[in-house]
Coordinates of C-alpha atoms in Angstrom, one line a residue:
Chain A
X1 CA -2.2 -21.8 11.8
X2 CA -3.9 -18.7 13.5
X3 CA -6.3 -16.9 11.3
X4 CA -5.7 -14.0 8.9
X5 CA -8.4 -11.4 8.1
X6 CA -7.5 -9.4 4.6
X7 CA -9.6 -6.5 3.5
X8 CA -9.7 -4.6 0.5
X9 CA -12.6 -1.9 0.5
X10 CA -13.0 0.4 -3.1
X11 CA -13.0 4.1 -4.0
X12 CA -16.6 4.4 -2.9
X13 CA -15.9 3.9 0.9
X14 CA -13.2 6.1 0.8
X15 CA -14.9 9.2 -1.2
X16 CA -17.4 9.3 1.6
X17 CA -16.6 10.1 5.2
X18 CA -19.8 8.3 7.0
X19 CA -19.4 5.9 4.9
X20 CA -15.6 5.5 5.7
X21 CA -16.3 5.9 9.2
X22 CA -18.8 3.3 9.5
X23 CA -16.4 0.7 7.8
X24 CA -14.0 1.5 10.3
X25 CA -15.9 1.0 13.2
X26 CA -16.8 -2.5 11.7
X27 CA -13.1 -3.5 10.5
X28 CA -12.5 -2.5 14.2
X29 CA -14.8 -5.3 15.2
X30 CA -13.1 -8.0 13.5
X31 CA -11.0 -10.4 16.1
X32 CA -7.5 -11.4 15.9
X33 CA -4.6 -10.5 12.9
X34 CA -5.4 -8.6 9.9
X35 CA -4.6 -6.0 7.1
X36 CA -6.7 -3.7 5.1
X37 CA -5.9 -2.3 1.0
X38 CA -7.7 0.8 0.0
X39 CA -8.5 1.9 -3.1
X40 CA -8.2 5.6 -4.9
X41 CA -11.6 7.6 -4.8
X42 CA -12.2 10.1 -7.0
X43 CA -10.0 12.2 -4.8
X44 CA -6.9 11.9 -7.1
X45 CA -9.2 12.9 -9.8
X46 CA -10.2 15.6 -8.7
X47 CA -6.8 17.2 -7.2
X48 CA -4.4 16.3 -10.6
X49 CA -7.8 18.4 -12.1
X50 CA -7.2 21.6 -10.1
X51 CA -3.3 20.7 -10.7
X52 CA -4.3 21.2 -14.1
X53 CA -2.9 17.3 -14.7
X54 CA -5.3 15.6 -17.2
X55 CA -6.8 12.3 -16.5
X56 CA -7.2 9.6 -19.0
X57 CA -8.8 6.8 -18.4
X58 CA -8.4 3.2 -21.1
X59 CA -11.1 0.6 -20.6
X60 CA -11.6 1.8 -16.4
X61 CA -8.2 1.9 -15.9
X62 CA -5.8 5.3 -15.4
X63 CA -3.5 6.0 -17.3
X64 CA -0.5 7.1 -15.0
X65 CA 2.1 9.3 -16.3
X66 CA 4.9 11.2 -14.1
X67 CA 2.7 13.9 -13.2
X68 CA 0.0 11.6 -12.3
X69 CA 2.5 9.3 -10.1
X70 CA 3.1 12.4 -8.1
X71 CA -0.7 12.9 -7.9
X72 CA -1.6 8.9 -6.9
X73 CA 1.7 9.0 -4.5
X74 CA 0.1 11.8 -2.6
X75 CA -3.3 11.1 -2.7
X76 CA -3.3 7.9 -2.2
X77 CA -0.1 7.3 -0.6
X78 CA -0.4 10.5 1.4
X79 CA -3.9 11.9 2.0
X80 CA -6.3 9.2 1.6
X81 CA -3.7 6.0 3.9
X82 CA -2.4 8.7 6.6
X83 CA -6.2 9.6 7.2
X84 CA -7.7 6.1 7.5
X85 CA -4.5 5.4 9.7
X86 CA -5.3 8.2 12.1
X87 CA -9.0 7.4 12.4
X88 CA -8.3 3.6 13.1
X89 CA -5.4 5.0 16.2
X90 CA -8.4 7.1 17.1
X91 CA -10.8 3.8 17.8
X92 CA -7.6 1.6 19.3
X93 CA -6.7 -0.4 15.9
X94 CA -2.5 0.2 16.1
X95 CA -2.2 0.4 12.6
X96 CA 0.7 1.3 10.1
X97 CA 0.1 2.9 7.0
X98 CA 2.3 0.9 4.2
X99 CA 3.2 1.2 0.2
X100 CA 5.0 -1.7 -1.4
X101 CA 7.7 0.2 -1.0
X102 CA 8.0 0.5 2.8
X103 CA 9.7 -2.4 4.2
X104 CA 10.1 -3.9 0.9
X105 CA 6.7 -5.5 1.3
X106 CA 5.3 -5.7 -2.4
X107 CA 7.6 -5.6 -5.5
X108 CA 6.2 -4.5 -8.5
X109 CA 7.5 -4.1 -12.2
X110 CA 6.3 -1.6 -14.9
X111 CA 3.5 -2.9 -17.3
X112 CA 5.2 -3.7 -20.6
X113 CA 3.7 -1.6 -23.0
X114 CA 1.7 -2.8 -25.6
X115 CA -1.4 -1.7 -27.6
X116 CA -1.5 1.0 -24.6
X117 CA 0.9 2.4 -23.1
X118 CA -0.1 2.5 -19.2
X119 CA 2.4 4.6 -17.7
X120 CA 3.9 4.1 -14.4
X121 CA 1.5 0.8 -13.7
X122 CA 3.0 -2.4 -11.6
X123 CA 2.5 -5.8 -12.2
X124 CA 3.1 -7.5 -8.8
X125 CA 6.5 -9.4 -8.7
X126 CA 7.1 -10.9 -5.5
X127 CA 5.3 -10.1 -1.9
X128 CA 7.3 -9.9 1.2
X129 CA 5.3 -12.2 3.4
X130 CA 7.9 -12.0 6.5
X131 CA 8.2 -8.9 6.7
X132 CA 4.5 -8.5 6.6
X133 CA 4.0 -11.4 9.1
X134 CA 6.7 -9.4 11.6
X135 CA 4.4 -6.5 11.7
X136 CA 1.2 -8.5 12.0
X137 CA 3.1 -11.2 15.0
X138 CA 3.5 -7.1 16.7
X139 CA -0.1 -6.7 16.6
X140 CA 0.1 -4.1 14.0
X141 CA -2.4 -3.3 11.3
X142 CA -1.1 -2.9 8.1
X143 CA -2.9 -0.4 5.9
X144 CA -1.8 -0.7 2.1
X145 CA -1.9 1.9 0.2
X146 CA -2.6 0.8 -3.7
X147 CA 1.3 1.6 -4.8
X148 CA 4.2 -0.9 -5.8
X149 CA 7.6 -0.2 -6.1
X150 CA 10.0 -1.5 -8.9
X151 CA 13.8 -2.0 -7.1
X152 CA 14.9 0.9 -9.1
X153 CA 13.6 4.1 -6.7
X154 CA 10.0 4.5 -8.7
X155 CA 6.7 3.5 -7.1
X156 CA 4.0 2.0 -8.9
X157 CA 0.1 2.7 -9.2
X158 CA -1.3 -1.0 -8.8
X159 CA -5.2 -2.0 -8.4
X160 CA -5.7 -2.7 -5.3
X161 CA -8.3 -5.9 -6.0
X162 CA -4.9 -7.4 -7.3
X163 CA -2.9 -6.2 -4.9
X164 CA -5.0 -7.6 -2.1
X165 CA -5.6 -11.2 -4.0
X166 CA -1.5 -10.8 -4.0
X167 CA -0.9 -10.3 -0.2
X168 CA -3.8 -12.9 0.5
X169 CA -1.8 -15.4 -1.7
X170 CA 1.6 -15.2 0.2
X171 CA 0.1 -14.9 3.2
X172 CA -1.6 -17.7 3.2
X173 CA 1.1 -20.1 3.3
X174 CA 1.7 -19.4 7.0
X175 CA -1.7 -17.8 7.6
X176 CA -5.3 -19.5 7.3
X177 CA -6.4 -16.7 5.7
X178 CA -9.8 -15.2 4.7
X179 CA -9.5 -12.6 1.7
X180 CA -12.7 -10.2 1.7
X181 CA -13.8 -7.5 -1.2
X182 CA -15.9 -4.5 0.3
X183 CA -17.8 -2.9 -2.2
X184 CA -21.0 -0.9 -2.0
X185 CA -23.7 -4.1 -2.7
X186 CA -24.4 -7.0 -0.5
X187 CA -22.7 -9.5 -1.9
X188 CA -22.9 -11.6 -6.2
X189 CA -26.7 -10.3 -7.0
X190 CA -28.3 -13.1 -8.8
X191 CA -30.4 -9.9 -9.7
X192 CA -28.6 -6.8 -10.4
X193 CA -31.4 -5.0 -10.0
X194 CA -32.6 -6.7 -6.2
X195 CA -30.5 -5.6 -4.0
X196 CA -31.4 -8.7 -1.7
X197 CA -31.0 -11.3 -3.7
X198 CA -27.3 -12.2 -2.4
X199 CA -26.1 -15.5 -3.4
X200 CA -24.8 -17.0 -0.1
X201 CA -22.2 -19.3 -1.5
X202 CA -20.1 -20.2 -5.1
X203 CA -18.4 -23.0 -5.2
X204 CA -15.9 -23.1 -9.4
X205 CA -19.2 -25.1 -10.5
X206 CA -22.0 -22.8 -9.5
X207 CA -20.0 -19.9 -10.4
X208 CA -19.8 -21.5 -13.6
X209 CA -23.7 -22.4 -14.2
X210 CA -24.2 -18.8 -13.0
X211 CA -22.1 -17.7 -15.8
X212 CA -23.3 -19.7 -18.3
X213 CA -26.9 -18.6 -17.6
X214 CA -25.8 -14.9 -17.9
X215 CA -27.1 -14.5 -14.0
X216 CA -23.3 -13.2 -13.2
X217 CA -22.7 -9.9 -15.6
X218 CA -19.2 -8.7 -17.1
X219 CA -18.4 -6.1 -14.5
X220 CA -17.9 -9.1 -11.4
X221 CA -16.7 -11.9 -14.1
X222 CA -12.5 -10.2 -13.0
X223 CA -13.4 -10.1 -9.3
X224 CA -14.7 -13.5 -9.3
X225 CA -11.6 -14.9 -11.7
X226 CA -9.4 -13.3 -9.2
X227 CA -11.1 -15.0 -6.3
X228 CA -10.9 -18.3 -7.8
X229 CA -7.4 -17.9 -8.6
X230 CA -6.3 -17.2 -4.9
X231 CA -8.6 -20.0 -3.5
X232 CA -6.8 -22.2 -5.8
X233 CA -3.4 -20.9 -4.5
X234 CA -4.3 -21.5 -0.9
X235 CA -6.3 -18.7 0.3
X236 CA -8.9 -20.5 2.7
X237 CA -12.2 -18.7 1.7
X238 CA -13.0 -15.4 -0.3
X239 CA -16.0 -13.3 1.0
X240 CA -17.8 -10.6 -0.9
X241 CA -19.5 -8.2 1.3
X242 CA -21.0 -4.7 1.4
X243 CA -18.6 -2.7 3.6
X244 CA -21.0 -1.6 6.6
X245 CA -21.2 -6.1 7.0
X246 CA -17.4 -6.5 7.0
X247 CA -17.6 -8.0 10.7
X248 CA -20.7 -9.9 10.5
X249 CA -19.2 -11.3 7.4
X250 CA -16.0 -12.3 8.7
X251 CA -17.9 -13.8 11.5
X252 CA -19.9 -16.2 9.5
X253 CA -23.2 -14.6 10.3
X254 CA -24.9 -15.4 7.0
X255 CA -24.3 -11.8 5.1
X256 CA -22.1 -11.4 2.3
X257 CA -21.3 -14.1 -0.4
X258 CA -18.7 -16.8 0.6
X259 CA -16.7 -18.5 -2.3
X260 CA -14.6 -21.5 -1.7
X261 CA -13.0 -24.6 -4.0
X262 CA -16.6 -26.5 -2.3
X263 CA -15.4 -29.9 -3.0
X264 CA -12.5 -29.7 -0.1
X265 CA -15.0 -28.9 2.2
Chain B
X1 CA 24.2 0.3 24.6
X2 CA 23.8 0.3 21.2
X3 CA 24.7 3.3 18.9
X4 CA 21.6 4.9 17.0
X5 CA 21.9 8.3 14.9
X6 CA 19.1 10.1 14.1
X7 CA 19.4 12.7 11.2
X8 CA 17.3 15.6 10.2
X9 CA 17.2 16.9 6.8
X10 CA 15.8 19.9 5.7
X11 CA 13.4 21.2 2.9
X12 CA 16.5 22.5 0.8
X13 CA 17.8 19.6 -0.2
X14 CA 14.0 17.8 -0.3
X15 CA 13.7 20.4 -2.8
X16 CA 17.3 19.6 -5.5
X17 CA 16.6 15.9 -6.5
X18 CA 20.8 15.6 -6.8
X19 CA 21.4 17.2 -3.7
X20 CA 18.3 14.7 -2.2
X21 CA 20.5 11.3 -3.6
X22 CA 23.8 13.0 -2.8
X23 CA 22.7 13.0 0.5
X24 CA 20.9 9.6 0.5
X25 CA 24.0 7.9 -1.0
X26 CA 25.9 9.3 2.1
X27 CA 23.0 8.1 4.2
X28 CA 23.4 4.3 3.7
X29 CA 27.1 4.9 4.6
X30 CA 26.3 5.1 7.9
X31 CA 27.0 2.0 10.0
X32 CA 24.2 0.9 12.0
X33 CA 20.8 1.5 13.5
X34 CA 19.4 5.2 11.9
X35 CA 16.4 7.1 11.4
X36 CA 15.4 10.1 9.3
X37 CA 13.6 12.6 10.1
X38 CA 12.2 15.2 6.6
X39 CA 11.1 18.6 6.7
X40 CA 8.8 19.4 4.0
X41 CA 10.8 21.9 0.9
X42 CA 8.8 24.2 -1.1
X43 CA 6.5 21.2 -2.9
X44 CA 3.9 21.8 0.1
X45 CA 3.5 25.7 -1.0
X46 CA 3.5 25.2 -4.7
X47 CA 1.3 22.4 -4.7
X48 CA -1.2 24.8 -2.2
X49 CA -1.1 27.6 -4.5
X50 CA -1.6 25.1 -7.7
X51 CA -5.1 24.2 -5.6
X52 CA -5.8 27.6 -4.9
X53 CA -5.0 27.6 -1.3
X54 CA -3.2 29.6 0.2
X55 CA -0.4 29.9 2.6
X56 CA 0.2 32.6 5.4
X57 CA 3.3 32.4 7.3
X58 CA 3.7 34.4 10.9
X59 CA 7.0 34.2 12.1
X60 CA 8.8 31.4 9.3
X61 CA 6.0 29.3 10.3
X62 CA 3.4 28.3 8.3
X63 CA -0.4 28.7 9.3
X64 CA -2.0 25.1 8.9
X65 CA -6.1 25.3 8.2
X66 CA -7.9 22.8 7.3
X67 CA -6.9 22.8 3.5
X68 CA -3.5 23.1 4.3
X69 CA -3.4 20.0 6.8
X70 CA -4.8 18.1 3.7
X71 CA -2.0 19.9 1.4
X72 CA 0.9 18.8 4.2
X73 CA -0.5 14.8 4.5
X74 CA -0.8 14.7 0.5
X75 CA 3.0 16.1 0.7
X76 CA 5.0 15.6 3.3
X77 CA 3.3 12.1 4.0
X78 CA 2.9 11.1 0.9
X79 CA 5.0 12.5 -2.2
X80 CA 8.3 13.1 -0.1
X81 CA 8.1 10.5 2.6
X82 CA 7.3 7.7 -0.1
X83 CA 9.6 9.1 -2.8
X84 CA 12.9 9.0 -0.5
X85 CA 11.7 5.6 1.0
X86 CA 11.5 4.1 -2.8
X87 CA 15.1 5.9 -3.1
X88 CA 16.6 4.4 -0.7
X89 CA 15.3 0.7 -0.7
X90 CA 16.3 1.3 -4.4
X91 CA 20.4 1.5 -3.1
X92 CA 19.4 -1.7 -0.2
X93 CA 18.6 1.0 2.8
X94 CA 15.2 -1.0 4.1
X95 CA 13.4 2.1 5.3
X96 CA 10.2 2.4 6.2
X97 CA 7.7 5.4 6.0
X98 CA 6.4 7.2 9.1
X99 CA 4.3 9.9 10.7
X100 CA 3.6 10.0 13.8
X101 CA 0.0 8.0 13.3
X102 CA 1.7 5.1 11.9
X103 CA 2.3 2.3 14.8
X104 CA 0.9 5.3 17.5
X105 CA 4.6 6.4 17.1
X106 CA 4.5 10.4 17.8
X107 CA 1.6 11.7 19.7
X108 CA 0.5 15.7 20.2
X109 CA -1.9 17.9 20.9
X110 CA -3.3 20.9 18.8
X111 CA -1.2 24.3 19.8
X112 CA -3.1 26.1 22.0
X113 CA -4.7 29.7 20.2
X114 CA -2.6 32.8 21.6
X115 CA -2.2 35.4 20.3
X116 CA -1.8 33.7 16.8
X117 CA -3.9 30.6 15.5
X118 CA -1.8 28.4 14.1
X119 CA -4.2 26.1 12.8
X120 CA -3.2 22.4 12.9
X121 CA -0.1 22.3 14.4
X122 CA 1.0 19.8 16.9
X123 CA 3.0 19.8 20.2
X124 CA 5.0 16.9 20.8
X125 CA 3.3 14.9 24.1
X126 CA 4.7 11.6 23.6
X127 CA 7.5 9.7 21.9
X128 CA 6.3 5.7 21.7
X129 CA 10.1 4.6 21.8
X130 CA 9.1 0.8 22.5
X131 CA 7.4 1.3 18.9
X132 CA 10.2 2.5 17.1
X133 CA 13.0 0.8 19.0
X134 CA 10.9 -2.4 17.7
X135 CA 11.4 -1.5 14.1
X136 CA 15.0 -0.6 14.7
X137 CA 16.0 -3.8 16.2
X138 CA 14.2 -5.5 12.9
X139 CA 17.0 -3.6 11.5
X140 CA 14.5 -1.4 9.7
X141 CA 15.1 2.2 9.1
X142 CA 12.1 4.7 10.3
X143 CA 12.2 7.5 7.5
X144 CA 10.1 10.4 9.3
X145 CA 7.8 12.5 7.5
X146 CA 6.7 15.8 9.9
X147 CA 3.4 14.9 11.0
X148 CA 2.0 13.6 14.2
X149 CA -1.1 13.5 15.5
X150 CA -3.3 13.7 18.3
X151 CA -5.4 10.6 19.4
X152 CA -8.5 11.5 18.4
X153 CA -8.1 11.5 14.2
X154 CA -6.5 14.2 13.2
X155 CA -2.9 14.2 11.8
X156 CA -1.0 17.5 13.0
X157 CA 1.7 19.4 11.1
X158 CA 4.9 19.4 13.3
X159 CA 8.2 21.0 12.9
X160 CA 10.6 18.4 12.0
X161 CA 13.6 20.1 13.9
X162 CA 11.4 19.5 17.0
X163 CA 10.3 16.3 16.3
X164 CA 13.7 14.9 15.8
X165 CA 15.3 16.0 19.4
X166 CA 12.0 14.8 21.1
X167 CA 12.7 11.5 19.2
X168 CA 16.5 11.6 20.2
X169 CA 15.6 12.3 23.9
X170 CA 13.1 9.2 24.1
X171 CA 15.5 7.3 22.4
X172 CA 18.4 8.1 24.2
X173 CA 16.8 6.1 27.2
X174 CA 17.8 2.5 25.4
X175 CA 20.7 3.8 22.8
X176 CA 24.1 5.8 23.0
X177 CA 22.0 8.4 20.5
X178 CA 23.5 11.2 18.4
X179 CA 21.3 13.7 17.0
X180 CA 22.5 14.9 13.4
X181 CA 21.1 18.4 12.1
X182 CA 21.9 18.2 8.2
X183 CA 21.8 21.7 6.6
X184 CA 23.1 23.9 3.4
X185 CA 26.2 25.2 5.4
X186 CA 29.4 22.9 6.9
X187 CA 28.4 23.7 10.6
X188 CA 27.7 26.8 12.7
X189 CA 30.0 29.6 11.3
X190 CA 32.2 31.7 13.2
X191 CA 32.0 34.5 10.2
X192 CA 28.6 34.1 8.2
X193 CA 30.1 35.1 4.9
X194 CA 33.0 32.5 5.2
X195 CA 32.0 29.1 4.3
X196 CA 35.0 27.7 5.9
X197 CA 34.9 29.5 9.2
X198 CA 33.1 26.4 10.7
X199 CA 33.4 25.8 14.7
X200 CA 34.7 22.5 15.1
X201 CA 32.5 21.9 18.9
X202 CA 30.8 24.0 21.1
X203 CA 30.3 23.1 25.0
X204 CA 27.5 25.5 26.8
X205 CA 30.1 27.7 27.9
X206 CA 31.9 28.3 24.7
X207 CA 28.5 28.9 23.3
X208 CA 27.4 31.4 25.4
X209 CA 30.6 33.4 24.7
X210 CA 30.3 33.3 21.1
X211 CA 26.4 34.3 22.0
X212 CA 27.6 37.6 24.0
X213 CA 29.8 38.2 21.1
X214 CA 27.3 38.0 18.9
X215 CA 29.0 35.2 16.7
X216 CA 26.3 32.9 16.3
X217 CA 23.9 34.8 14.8
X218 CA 19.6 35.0 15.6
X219 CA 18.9 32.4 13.4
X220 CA 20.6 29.7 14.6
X221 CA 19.8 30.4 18.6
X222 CA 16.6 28.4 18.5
X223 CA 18.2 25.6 16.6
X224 CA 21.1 25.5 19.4
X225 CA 19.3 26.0 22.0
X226 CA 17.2 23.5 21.2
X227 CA 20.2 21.0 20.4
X228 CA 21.6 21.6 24.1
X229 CA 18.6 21.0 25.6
X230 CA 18.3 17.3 24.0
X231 CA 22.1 17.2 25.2
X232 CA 21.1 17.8 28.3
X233 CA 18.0 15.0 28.4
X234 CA 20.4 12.1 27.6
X235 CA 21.6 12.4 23.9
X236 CA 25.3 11.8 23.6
X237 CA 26.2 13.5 20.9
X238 CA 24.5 16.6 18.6
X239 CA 26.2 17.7 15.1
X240 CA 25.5 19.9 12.4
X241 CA 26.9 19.6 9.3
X242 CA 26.2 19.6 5.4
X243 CA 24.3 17.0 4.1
X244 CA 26.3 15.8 1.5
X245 CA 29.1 15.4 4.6
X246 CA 26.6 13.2 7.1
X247 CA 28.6 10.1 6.6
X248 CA 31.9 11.4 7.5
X249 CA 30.4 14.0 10.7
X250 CA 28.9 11.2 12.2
X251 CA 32.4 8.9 11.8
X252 CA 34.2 11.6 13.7
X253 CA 36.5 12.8 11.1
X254 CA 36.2 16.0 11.9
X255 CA 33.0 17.9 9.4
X256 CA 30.8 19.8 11.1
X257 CA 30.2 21.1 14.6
X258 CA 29.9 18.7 17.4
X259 CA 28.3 19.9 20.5
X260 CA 28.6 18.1 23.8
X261 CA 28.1 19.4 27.5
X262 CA 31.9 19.0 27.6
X263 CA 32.3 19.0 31.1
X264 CA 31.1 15.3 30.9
X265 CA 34.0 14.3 28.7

């Protein structure tokens, strides 16, 4: 099976241009087939504000209504994937800028509501792996923005963590694929407040000791569920990395912390 | 070779949501390979002037700063592009969003300042038909939104009249291509103020005698002109006709007006 690099960098990366730049140049760097999901950025914040659309947010997550569809669907749909599209053409990546909706690529549903009410939120339904594997065997690079679509003509605000865990899972089964979370640290701290002290590897029973010690804090215990999960559904290895490393990461150079299942290795 | 139409809609019927699925209902009744090419409807200006920008027009053409670029990606490449390609994957069209970035499809350079600055506009340099003849043959439908951009970043704003004949005249060199200009009226009118005066074809000839009798009207001289010249490059076939009457202009029965070079026939 050839190799399959999937990268999902956050908010942070994309609400600041050097910073954006630099990943770039770095996802640039990385050999052979692979795909990149954004995140939002404050970006859509701050235009539904001077749209005079109100944001609320429940536990860190948006609530979307109509009005703040329309603002997601340009900002992140619009501004934020047509951008990093044209800066990648500019450095020679071919890439194609993509919601779930174009090509039919990521099918969504609307959240059920229950205590909240999230709005127009999708839970991931089905991913079309072959027509994302026609674009990749084309030596295209998808670029995902973090929207769904739901059969019935709406699109659909969906994380992008998930929507990258998603892709990696489906993909997998034809692809040996690597699934890797930018964010703005190193890699799992052992010590949230040293910046160096990256944990090179979790294997399900580390991770688990690292838990139970209270060494891995609330805020990473989703990521690292999520992780888990597609490593259990096939995805080959899950690398968490600072986005300036993405390369040296990918390339097995030591930065960034690896997970895998450990005992298939 | 194979048939291909390629259909331009304009901003006033982006602008009526029934007049938008009118149109995209008649849309997936076209057999075949297709593309669409959007302008961009009044959204762009009223979300500007929401944000406090503002927009100058010289000449029906808007002035395209920095600020506005932003405004036109958010819009044009985001809100519209992605709303009609949800739409129509929503009644089994499997379209795909577009600007000229996406898969290096439509490449241009910044107008030149004369004795206007127009900002960031782009001239058409290059058509990448292997590109979109690619997604075509995956029998995917391109869905256009009118931006390009210019190899080194930066998206341009383009006028989607003009980006559809230099599509058509690349494309022409692998398809039998007809060029389809959807607008609010049933074709070019012999008598403005009569609906039903519509001129069923038009050669060169008969065109410049309508021109010398002032028939066809200031307005639609670019528009024709333009049309002929894409004739002239290799498209078989240019009509224009209402866009709730697509289906039927392009089956021949007789909507619309059909220009040819005639003499070819």
């Amino acid at each position: 099976m050839k190799s399959l690099i999937i990268i999902k960098i956050g908010g942070n990366v994309i609400d600041n241009p050097d910073a954006l730049k630099q990943f770039l140049t770095s996802f640039r760097g990385i050999y052979g087939h692979k795909i990149l999901i954004h995140g939002g950025g404050k970006i859509a914040t701050q235009v539904a504000e001077k749209l005079g659309i109100q944001t609320t947010m429940v536990d860190g997550r948006r609530i979307t209504d109509q009005p703040m569809l329309d603002v997601v669907t340009m900002v992140y749909g619009g501004l934020v994937n047509k951008q990093i599209v044209a800066q990648l053409q500019a450095i020679g990546v071919d890439a194609i800028g993509l919601t779930g909706a174009d090509g039919n690529t990521v099918l969504s549903k609307k959240r059920a509501v229950g205590n909240i009410d999230y709005g127009f939120v999708g839970d991931i339904e089905e991913v079309n792996s072959g027509q994302i594997q026609y674009f990749i065997r084309q030596n295209l690079v998808p670029v995902f923005a973090p929207l769904t679509y739901d059969r019935s003509g709406s699109l659909l605000n969906t994380n992008a963590d998930t929507m990258a865990s998603a892709i990696a899972v489906d993909m997998a089964i034809r692809n040996e694929t690597t699934l890797v979370y930018c964010f703005e640290k190193k890699g799992v701290l052992a010590d949230p407040n040293n910046e160096d002290s990256v944990l090179a590897e979790l294997t399900p029973e580390s991770y688990a000791n690292y838990k139970s010690q209270g060494v891995i804090s609330k805020g990473m215990i989703p990521k690292l569920d999520n992780a888990f999960s597609a490593l259990e559904k096939g995805v080959r290895k899950v690398i968490i990395c600072h986005a300036n490393q993405v390369a040296e990461a990918v390339s097995g150079s030591g930065v960034g912390t690896v997970l895998s299942l450990g005992t298939q290795e």
